[in-house]
Tab-separated table of C-alpha atoms in Angstrom:
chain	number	residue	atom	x	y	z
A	25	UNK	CA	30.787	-14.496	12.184
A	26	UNK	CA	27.957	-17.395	12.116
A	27	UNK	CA	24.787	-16.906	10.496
A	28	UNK	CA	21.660	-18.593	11.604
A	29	UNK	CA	19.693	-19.658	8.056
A	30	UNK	CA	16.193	-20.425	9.332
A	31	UNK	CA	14.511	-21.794	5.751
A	32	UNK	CA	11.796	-23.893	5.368
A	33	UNK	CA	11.859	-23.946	1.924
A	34	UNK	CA	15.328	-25.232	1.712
A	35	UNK	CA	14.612	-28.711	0.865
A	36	UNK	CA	12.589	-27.749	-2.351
A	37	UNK	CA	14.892	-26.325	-4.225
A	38	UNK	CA	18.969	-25.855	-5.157
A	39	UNK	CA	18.794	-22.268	-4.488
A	40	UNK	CA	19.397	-22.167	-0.865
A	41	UNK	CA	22.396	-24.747	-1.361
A	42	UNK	CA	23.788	-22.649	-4.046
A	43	UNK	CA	24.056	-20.019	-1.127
A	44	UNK	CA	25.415	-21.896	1.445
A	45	UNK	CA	27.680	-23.123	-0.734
A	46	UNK	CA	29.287	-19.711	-1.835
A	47	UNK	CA	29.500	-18.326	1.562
A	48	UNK	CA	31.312	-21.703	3.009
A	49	UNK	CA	34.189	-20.931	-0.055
A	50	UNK	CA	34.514	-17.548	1.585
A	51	UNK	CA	34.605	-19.128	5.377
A	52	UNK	CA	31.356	-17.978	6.620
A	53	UNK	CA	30.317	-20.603	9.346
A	54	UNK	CA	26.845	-21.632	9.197
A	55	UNK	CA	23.957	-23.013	10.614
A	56	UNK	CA	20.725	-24.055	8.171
A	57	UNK	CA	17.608	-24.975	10.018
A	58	UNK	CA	14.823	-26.224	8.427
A	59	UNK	CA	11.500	-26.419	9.896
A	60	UNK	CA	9.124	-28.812	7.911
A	61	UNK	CA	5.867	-30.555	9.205
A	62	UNK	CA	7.414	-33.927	8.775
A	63	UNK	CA	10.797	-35.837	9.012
A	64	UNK	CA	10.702	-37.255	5.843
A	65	UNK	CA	12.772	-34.002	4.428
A	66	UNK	CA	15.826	-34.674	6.765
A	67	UNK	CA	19.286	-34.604	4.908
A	68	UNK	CA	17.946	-33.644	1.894
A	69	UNK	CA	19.937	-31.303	-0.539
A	70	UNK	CA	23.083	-31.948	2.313
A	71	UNK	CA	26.330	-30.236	1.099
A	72	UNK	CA	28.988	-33.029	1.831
A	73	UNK	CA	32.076	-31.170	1.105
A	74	UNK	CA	31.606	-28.123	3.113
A	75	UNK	CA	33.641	-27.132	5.678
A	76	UNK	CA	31.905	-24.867	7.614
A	77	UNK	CA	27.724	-25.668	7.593
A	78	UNK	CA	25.941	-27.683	10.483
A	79	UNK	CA	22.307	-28.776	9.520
A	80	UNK	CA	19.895	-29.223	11.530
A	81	UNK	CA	16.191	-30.464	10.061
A	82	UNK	CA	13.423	-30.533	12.589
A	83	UNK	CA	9.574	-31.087	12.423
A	84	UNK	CA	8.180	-29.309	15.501
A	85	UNK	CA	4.551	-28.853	14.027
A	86	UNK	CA	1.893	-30.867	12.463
A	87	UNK	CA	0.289	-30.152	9.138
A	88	UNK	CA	-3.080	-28.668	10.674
A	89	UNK	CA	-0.399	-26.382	12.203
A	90	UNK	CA	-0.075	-24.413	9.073
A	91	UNK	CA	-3.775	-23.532	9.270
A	92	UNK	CA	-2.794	-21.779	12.938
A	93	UNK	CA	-0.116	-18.971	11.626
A	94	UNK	CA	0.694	-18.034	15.149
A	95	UNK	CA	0.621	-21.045	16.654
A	96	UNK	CA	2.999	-22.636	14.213
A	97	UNK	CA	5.369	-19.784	14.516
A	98	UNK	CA	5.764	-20.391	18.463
A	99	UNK	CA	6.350	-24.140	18.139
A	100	UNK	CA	9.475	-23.146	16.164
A	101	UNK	CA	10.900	-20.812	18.191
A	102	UNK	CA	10.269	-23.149	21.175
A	103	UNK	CA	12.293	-25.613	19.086
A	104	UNK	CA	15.108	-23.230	17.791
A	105	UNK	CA	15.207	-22.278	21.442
A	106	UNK	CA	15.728	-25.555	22.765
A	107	UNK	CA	18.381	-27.271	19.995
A	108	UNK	CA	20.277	-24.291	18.672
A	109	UNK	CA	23.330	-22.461	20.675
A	110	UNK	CA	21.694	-19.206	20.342
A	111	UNK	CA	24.548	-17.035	22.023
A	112	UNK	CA	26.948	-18.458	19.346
A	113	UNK	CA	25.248	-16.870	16.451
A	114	UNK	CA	25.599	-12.957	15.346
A	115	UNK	CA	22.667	-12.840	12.783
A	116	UNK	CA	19.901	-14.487	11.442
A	117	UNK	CA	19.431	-15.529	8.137
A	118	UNK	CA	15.171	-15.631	7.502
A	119	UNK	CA	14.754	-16.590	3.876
A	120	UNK	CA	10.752	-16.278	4.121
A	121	UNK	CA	9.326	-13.075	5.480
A	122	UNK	CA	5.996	-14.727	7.602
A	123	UNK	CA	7.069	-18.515	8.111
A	124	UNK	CA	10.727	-17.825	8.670
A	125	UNK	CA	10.767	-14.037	9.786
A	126	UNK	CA	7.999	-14.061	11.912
A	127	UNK	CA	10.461	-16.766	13.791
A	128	UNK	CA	13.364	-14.519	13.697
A	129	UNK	CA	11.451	-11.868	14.772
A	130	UNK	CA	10.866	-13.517	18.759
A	131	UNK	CA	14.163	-14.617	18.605
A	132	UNK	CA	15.282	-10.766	18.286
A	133	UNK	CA	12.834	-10.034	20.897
A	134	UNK	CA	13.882	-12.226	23.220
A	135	UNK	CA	17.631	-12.540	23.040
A	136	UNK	CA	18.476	-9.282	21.128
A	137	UNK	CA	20.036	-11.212	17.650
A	138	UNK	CA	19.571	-9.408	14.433
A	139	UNK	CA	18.178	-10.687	11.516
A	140	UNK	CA	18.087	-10.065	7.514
A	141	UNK	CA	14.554	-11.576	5.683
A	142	UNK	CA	13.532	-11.776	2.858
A	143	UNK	CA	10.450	-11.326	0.659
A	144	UNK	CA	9.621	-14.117	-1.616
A	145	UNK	CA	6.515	-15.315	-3.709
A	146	UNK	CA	4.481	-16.478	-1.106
A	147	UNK	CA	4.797	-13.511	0.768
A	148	UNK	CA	3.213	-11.206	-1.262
A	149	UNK	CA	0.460	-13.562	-3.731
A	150	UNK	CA	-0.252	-15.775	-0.196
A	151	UNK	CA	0.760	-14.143	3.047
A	152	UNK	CA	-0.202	-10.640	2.408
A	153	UNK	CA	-3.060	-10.744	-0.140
A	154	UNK	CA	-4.633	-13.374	1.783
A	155	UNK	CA	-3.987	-13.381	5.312
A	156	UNK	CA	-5.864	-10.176	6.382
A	157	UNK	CA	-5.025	-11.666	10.123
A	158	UNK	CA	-0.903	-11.352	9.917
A	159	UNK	CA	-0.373	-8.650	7.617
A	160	UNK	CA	0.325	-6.077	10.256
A	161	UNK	CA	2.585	-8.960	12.265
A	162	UNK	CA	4.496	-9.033	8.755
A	163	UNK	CA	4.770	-5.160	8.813
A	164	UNK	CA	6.174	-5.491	12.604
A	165	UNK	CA	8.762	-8.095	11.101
A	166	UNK	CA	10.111	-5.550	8.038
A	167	UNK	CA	10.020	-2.790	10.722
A	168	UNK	CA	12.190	-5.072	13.067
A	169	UNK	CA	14.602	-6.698	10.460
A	170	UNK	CA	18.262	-5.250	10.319
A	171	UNK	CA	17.947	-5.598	6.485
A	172	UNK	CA	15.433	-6.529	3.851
A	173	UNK	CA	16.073	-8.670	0.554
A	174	UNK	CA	13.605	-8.669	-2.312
A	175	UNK	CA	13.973	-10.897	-5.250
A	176	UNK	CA	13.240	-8.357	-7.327
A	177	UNK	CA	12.969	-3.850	-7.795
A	178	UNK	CA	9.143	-4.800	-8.911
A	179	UNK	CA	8.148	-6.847	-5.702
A	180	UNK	CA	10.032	-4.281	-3.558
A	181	UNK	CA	8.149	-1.177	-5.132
A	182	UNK	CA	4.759	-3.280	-5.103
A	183	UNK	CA	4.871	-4.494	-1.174
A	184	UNK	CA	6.009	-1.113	0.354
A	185	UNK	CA	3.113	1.173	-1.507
A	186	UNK	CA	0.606	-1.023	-1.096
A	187	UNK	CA	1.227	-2.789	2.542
A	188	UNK	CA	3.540	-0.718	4.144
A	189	UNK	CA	1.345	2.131	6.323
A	190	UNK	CA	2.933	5.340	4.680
A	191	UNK	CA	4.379	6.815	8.227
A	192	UNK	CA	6.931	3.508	7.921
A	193	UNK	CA	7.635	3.524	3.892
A	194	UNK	CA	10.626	5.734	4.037
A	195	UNK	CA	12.127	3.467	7.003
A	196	UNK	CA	11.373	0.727	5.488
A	197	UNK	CA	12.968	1.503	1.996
A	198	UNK	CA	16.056	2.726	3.343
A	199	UNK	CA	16.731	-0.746	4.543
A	200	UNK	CA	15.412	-2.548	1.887
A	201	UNK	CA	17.974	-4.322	-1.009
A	202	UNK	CA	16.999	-6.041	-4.161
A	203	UNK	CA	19.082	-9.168	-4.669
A	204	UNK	CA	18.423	-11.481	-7.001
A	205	UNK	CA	18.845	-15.169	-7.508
A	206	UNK	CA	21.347	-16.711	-8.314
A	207	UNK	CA	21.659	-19.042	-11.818
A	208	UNK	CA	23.522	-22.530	-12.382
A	209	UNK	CA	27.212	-22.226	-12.801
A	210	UNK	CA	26.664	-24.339	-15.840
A	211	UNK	CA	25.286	-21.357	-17.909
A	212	UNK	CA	27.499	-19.567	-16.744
A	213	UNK	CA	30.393	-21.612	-18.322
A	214	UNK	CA	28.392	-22.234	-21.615
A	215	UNK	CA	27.950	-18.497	-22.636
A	216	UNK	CA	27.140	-18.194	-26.140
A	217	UNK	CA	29.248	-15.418	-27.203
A	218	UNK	CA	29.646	-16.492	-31.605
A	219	UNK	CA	25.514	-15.980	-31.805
A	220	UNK	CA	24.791	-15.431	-35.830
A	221	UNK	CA	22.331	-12.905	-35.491
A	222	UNK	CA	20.448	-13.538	-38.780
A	223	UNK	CA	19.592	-11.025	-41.443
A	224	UNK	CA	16.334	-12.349	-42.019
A	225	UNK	CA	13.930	-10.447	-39.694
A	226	UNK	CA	10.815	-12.141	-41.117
A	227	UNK	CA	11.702	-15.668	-39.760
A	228	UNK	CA	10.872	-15.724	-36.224
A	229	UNK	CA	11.969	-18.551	-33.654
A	230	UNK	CA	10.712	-18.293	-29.774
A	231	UNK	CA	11.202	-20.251	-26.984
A	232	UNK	CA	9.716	-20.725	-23.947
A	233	UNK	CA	10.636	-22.342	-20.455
A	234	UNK	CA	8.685	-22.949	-17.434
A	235	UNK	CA	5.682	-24.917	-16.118
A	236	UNK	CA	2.527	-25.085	-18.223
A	237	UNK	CA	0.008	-23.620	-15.446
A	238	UNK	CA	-2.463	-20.845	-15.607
A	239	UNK	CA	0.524	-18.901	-14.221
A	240	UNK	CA	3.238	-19.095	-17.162
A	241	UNK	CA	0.266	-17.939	-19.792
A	242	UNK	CA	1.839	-19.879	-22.457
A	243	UNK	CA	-1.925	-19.502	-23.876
A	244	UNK	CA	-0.918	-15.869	-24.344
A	245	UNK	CA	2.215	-17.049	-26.102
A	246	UNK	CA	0.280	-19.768	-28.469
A	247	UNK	CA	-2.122	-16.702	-29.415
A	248	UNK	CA	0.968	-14.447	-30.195
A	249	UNK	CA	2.260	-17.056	-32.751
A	250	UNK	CA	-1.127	-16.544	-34.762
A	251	UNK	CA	-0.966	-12.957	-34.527
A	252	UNK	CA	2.471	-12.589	-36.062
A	253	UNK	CA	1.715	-15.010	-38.902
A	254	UNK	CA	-1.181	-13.221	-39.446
A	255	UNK	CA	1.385	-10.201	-40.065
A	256	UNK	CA	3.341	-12.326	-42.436
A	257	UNK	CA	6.005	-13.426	-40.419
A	258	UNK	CA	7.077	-17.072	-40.154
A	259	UNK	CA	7.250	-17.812	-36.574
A	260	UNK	CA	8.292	-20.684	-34.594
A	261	UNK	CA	7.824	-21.746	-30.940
A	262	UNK	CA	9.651	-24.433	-28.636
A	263	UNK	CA	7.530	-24.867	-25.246
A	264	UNK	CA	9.652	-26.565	-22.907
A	265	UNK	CA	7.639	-27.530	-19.759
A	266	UNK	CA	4.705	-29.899	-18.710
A	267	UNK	CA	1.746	-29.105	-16.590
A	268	UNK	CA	-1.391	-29.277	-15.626
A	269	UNK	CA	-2.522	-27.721	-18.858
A	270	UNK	CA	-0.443	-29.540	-21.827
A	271	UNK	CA	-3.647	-31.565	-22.885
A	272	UNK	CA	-5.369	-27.804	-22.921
A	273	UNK	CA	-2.527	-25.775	-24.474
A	274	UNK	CA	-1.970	-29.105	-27.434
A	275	UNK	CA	-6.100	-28.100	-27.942
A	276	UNK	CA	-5.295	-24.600	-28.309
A	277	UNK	CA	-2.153	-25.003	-30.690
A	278	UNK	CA	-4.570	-27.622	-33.194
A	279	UNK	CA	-7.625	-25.120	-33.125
A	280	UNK	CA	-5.326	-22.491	-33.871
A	281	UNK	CA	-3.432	-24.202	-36.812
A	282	UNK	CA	-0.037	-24.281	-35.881
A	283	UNK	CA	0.398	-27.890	-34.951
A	284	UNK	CA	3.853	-27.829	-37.227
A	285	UNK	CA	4.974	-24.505	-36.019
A	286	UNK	CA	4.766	-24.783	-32.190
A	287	UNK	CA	6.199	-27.717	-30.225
A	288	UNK	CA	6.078	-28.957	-26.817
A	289	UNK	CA	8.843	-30.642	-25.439
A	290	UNK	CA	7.909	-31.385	-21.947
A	291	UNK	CA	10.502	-30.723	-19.515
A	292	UNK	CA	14.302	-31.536	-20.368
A	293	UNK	CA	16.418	-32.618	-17.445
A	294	UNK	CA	19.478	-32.575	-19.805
A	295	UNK	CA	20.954	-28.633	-19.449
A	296	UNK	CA	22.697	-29.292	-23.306
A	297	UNK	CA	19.779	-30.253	-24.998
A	298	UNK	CA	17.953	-26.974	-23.356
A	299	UNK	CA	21.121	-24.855	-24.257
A	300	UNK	CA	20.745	-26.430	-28.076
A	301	UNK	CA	17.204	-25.347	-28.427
A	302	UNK	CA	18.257	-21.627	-27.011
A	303	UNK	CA	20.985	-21.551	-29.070
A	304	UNK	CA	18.748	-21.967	-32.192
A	305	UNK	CA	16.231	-19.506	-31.099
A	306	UNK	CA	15.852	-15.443	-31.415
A	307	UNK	CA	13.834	-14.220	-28.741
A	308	UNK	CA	13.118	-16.259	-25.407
A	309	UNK	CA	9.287	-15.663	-24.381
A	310	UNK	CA	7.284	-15.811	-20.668
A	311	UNK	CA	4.319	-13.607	-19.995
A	312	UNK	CA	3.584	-14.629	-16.776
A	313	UNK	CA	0.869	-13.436	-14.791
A	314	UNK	CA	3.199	-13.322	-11.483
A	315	UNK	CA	6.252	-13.713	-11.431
A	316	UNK	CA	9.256	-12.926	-8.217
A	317	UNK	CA	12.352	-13.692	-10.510
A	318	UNK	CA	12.182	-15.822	-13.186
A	319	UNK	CA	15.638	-17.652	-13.451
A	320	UNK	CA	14.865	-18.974	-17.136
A	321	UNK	CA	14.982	-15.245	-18.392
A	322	UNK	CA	18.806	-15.148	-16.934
A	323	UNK	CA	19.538	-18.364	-18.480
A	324	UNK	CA	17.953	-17.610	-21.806
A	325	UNK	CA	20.648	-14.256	-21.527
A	326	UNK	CA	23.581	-16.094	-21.582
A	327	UNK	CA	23.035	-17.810	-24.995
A	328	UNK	CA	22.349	-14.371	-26.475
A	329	UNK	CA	18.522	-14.320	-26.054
A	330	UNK	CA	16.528	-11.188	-25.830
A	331	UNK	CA	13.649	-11.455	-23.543
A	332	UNK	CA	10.249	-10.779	-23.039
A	333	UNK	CA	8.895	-10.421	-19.725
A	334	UNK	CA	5.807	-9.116	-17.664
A	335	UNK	CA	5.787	-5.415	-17.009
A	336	UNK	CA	5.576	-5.128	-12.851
A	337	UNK	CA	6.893	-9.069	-12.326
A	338	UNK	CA	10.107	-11.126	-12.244
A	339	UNK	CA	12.884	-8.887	-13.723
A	340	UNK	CA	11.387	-5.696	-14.560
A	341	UNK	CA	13.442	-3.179	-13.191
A	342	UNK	CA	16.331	-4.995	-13.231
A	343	UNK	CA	17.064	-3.511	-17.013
A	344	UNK	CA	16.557	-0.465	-18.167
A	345	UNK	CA	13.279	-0.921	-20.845
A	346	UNK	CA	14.932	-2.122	-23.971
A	347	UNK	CA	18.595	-3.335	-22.284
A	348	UNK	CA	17.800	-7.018	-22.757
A	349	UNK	CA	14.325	-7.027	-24.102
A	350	UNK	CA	10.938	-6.061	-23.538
A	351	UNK	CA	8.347	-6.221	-20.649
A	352	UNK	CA	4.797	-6.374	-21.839
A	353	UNK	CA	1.408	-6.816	-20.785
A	354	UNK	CA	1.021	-10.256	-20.783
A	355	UNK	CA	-2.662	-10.644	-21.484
A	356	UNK	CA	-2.090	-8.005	-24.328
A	357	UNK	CA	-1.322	-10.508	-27.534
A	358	UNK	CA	-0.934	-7.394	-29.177
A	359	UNK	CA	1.395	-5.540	-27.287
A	360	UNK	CA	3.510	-9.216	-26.808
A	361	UNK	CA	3.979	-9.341	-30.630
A	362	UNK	CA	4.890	-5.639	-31.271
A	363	UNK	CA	7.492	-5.913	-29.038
A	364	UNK	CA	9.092	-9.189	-30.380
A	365	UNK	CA	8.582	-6.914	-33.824
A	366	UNK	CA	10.850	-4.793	-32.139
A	367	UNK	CA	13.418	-6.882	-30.404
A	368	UNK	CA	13.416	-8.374	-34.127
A	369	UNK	CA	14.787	-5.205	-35.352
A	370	UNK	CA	17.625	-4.442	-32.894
A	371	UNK	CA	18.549	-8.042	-32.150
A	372	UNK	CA	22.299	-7.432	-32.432
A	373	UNK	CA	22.664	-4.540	-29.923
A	374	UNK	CA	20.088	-6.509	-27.222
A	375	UNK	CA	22.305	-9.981	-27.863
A	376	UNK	CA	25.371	-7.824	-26.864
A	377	UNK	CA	23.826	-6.465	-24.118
A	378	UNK	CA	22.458	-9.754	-22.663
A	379	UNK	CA	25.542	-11.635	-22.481
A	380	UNK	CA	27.533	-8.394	-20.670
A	381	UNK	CA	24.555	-8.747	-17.964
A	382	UNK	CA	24.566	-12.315	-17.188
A	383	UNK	CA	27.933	-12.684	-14.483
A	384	UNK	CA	26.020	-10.406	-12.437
A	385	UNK	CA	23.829	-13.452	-11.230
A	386	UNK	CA	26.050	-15.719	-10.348
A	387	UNK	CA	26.180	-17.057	-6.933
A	388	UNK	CA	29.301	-15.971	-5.782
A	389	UNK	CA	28.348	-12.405	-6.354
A	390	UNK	CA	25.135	-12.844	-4.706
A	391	UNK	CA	26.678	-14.212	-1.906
A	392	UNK	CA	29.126	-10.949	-1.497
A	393	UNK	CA	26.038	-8.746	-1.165
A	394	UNK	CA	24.766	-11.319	1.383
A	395	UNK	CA	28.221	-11.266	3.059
A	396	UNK	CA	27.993	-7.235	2.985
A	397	UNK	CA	24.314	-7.492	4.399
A	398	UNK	CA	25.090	-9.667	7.683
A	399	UNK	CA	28.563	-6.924	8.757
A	400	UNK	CA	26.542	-3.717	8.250
C-alpha cells in the first residue's frame, strides 16, 4: 500500500512528522506533498532515517492565490498531476478538509483514487464560518471522502448539525472517525505515577499552558484566581506562554492584586522544566474560547493533572464528564472555580484516572487507526 499525504500544513508543525514517522516503523510507503506559496519551506521537518517516505515540496501558487479558493485548488492538482506517479498510489492522505481535500477531491474525480480528510481548526472557525462561497464544495468533499477524521467528538458533532444539509448527516456520520492527536513520546516516558495528592484542599496550585491570545482566555483564568481567594482558598497560578497580550494580562494580574500569587513564565523550550512545574501543580487550567484538541491537556494527564477544559471544544467528549476533570464555560469565572472546588475534592480518583488515559494518544496508536482507515 502507498499513501499519498497531501498537507500543507506540514511544515508548521511536528505533528504530521510524528505520523509519518509511525507508519514508516510499520512499513507503510509514503509520499508527503506539501503545497506552500513559496520555496522557502522545502526540506523542512525532513525525516532522515526513514525508510520508506519520498517528499516532495512544491510552490505552484502565489500568495494572492489564497484569496482565489478555486483557483488555488486547480493549480495544485495541475501540479500533483504533473510530478506525482498517480497510478502508484492506493489512497490519499488530505490532512485539511478545503486546502488539501478539495485537491483530493479532483484527483478522485479524475483518476478514481480514494481519499481519507480530515477536519481541522481552520476548517470549521475559517473555511466554513467564513467562506459562504465553498461551503457546499466542502460538503461535496465529506460526501466524496472514503473516510472522515475529526480531531475531536465536539468538532465532529458541531460541523455535521450545523453544515451538513440533514438528507446527508446520517451518510456522513457513518463514515466519520474521531482521532485525536498524537502527544510527544517524551511524556509519555516521564509519567508521573508517585503524585502526593495532598490533604490540604484549601491550598490551590494551577497551571496553565498555551499562547497568551484572546483565544487561550487566560483573562478568565487570572479572574478565577480572585474568585477563589475571595472564597478563602490560597491559590496559585503558573502561566506558561507569551503573546500578544502578556503586557495586558501582567495589567490585569497587578489591578487584581495577585502579583505574588500568579506568575508568567513565558514559554519554556526545556520539556523538564515544564514537567517540574506540572509536577508541583493540582489542577492544569485552559478555558479557551475554541479549541480542536488541545495537546497541553494530554500532557498535563500524564503527570497526574486533572483538567479543566471548555465545554463543546478541544477534548470534550473524549471523557466521560468528571473522568479526568471538568469542562466549563469558559467565560463563566464562576462556573471555572466551582469546578476546580470540585476536582479539589476528588483529586485522588481523577489523578488515577488521568494517567490510565494518557497511552491512548500516543502516536503509534494513532497511526494503527490511520493504518485501519486507508485498508477499509
Amino acid at each position: 500500500m502507498k499513501i499519498l499525504h497531501i498537507c500543507s500544513g506540514y511544515p508548521d508543525t511536528k505533528l504530521y512528522q510524528n505520523l509519518l514517522l509511525e507508519l514508516d516503523n510499520k512499513n507503510v510507503e509514503q509520499l508527503m506533498y506539501v503545497p506552500y506559496n513559496t520555496n522557502n519551506i522545502k526540506n523542512r521537518r525532513i525525516l532522515d532515517n526513514a525508510n520508506h517516505i519520498d517528499y516532495m515540496f512544491s510552490a505552484p501558487y502565489k500568495k494572492l492565490d489564497r484569496l482565489v479558493y478555486y483557483s488555488k485548488i486547480h493549480k495544485i492538482f495541475r501540479d500533483v498531476r504533473q510530478k506525482t506517479k498517480l497510478n502508484e498510489i492506493d489512497v490519499i492522505h488530505a490532512h485539511f478538509l478545503f486546502s488539501n481535500g478539495g485537491v483530493a477531491y479532483k484527483i478522485k474525480k479524475k483518476f478514481g483514487i480514494d481519499y481519507v480528510v480530515a477536519v481541522r481548526n481552520t476548517d470549521v472557525n475559517y473555511f466554513f464560518k467564513y467562506g459562504l462561497h465553498v461551503r457546499n464544495y466542502g460538503v461535496q468533499i465529506l460526501k466524496n471522502a472514503k473516510k472522515i477524521v475529526f480531531i475531536s467528538p465536539a468538532y465532529k458533532d458541531y460541523v455535521i448539525g450545523k453544515y451538513i444539509p440533514e438528507h446527508l448527516r446520517e451518510m456522513i456520520s457513518n463514515k466519520s472517525y474521531v482521532i485525536p492527536n498524537g502527544i510527544d513520546n517524551f511524556w509519555l516516558e516521564n509519567i508521573f505515577s508517585d503524585k502526593k495528592i495532598q490533604n490540604d484542599s484549601a491550598n490551590i496550585k494551577l497551571v496553565s499552558v498555551g499562547e497568551l491570545n484572546k483565544n487561550k482566555n487566560v483573562e478568565s483564568s487570572i479572574k478565577t484566581v480572585s474568585l477563589l481567594k475571595k472564597k478563602g482558598y490560597k491559590v496559585s497560578l503558573d502561566i506558561v506562554g507569551k503573546g500578544p497580550l502578556e503586557e495586558e494580562l501582567k495589567d490585569l494580574i497587578r489591578s487584581t492584586n495577585n502579583q505574588n500569587d500568579i506568575k508568567i513564565h513565558g514559554y519554556i523550550e526545556d520539556k523538564r522544566k515544564l514537567l517540574q512545574i506540572y509536577r508541583e501543580s493540582n489542577v492544569f487550567l485552559m478555558p479557551s474560547l475554541l479549541e480542536t484538541f488541545g495537546l497541553v491537556y494530554i500532557e498535563a494527564m500524564t503527570q497526574g493533572l486533572p483538567v479543566i477544559y471548555s465545554r463543546g471544544q478541544g477534548i470534550d467528549g473524549y471523557f466521560s464528564e468528571g473522568q479526568v476533570g471538568k469542562s466549563v464555560f469558559p467565560l463563566n469565572v464562576k462556573d471555572i472555580a466551582d469546578n476546580i472546588e470540585i476536582i479539589m475534592s476528588s483529586q485522588h480518583d481523577m489523578y488515577e484516572r488521568t494517567i490510565q488515559e494518557v497511552n491512548n494518544f500516543s502516536w503509534s496508536k494513532i497511526a494503527d487507526k490511520y493504518l485501519a482507515l486507508y485498508k477499509l
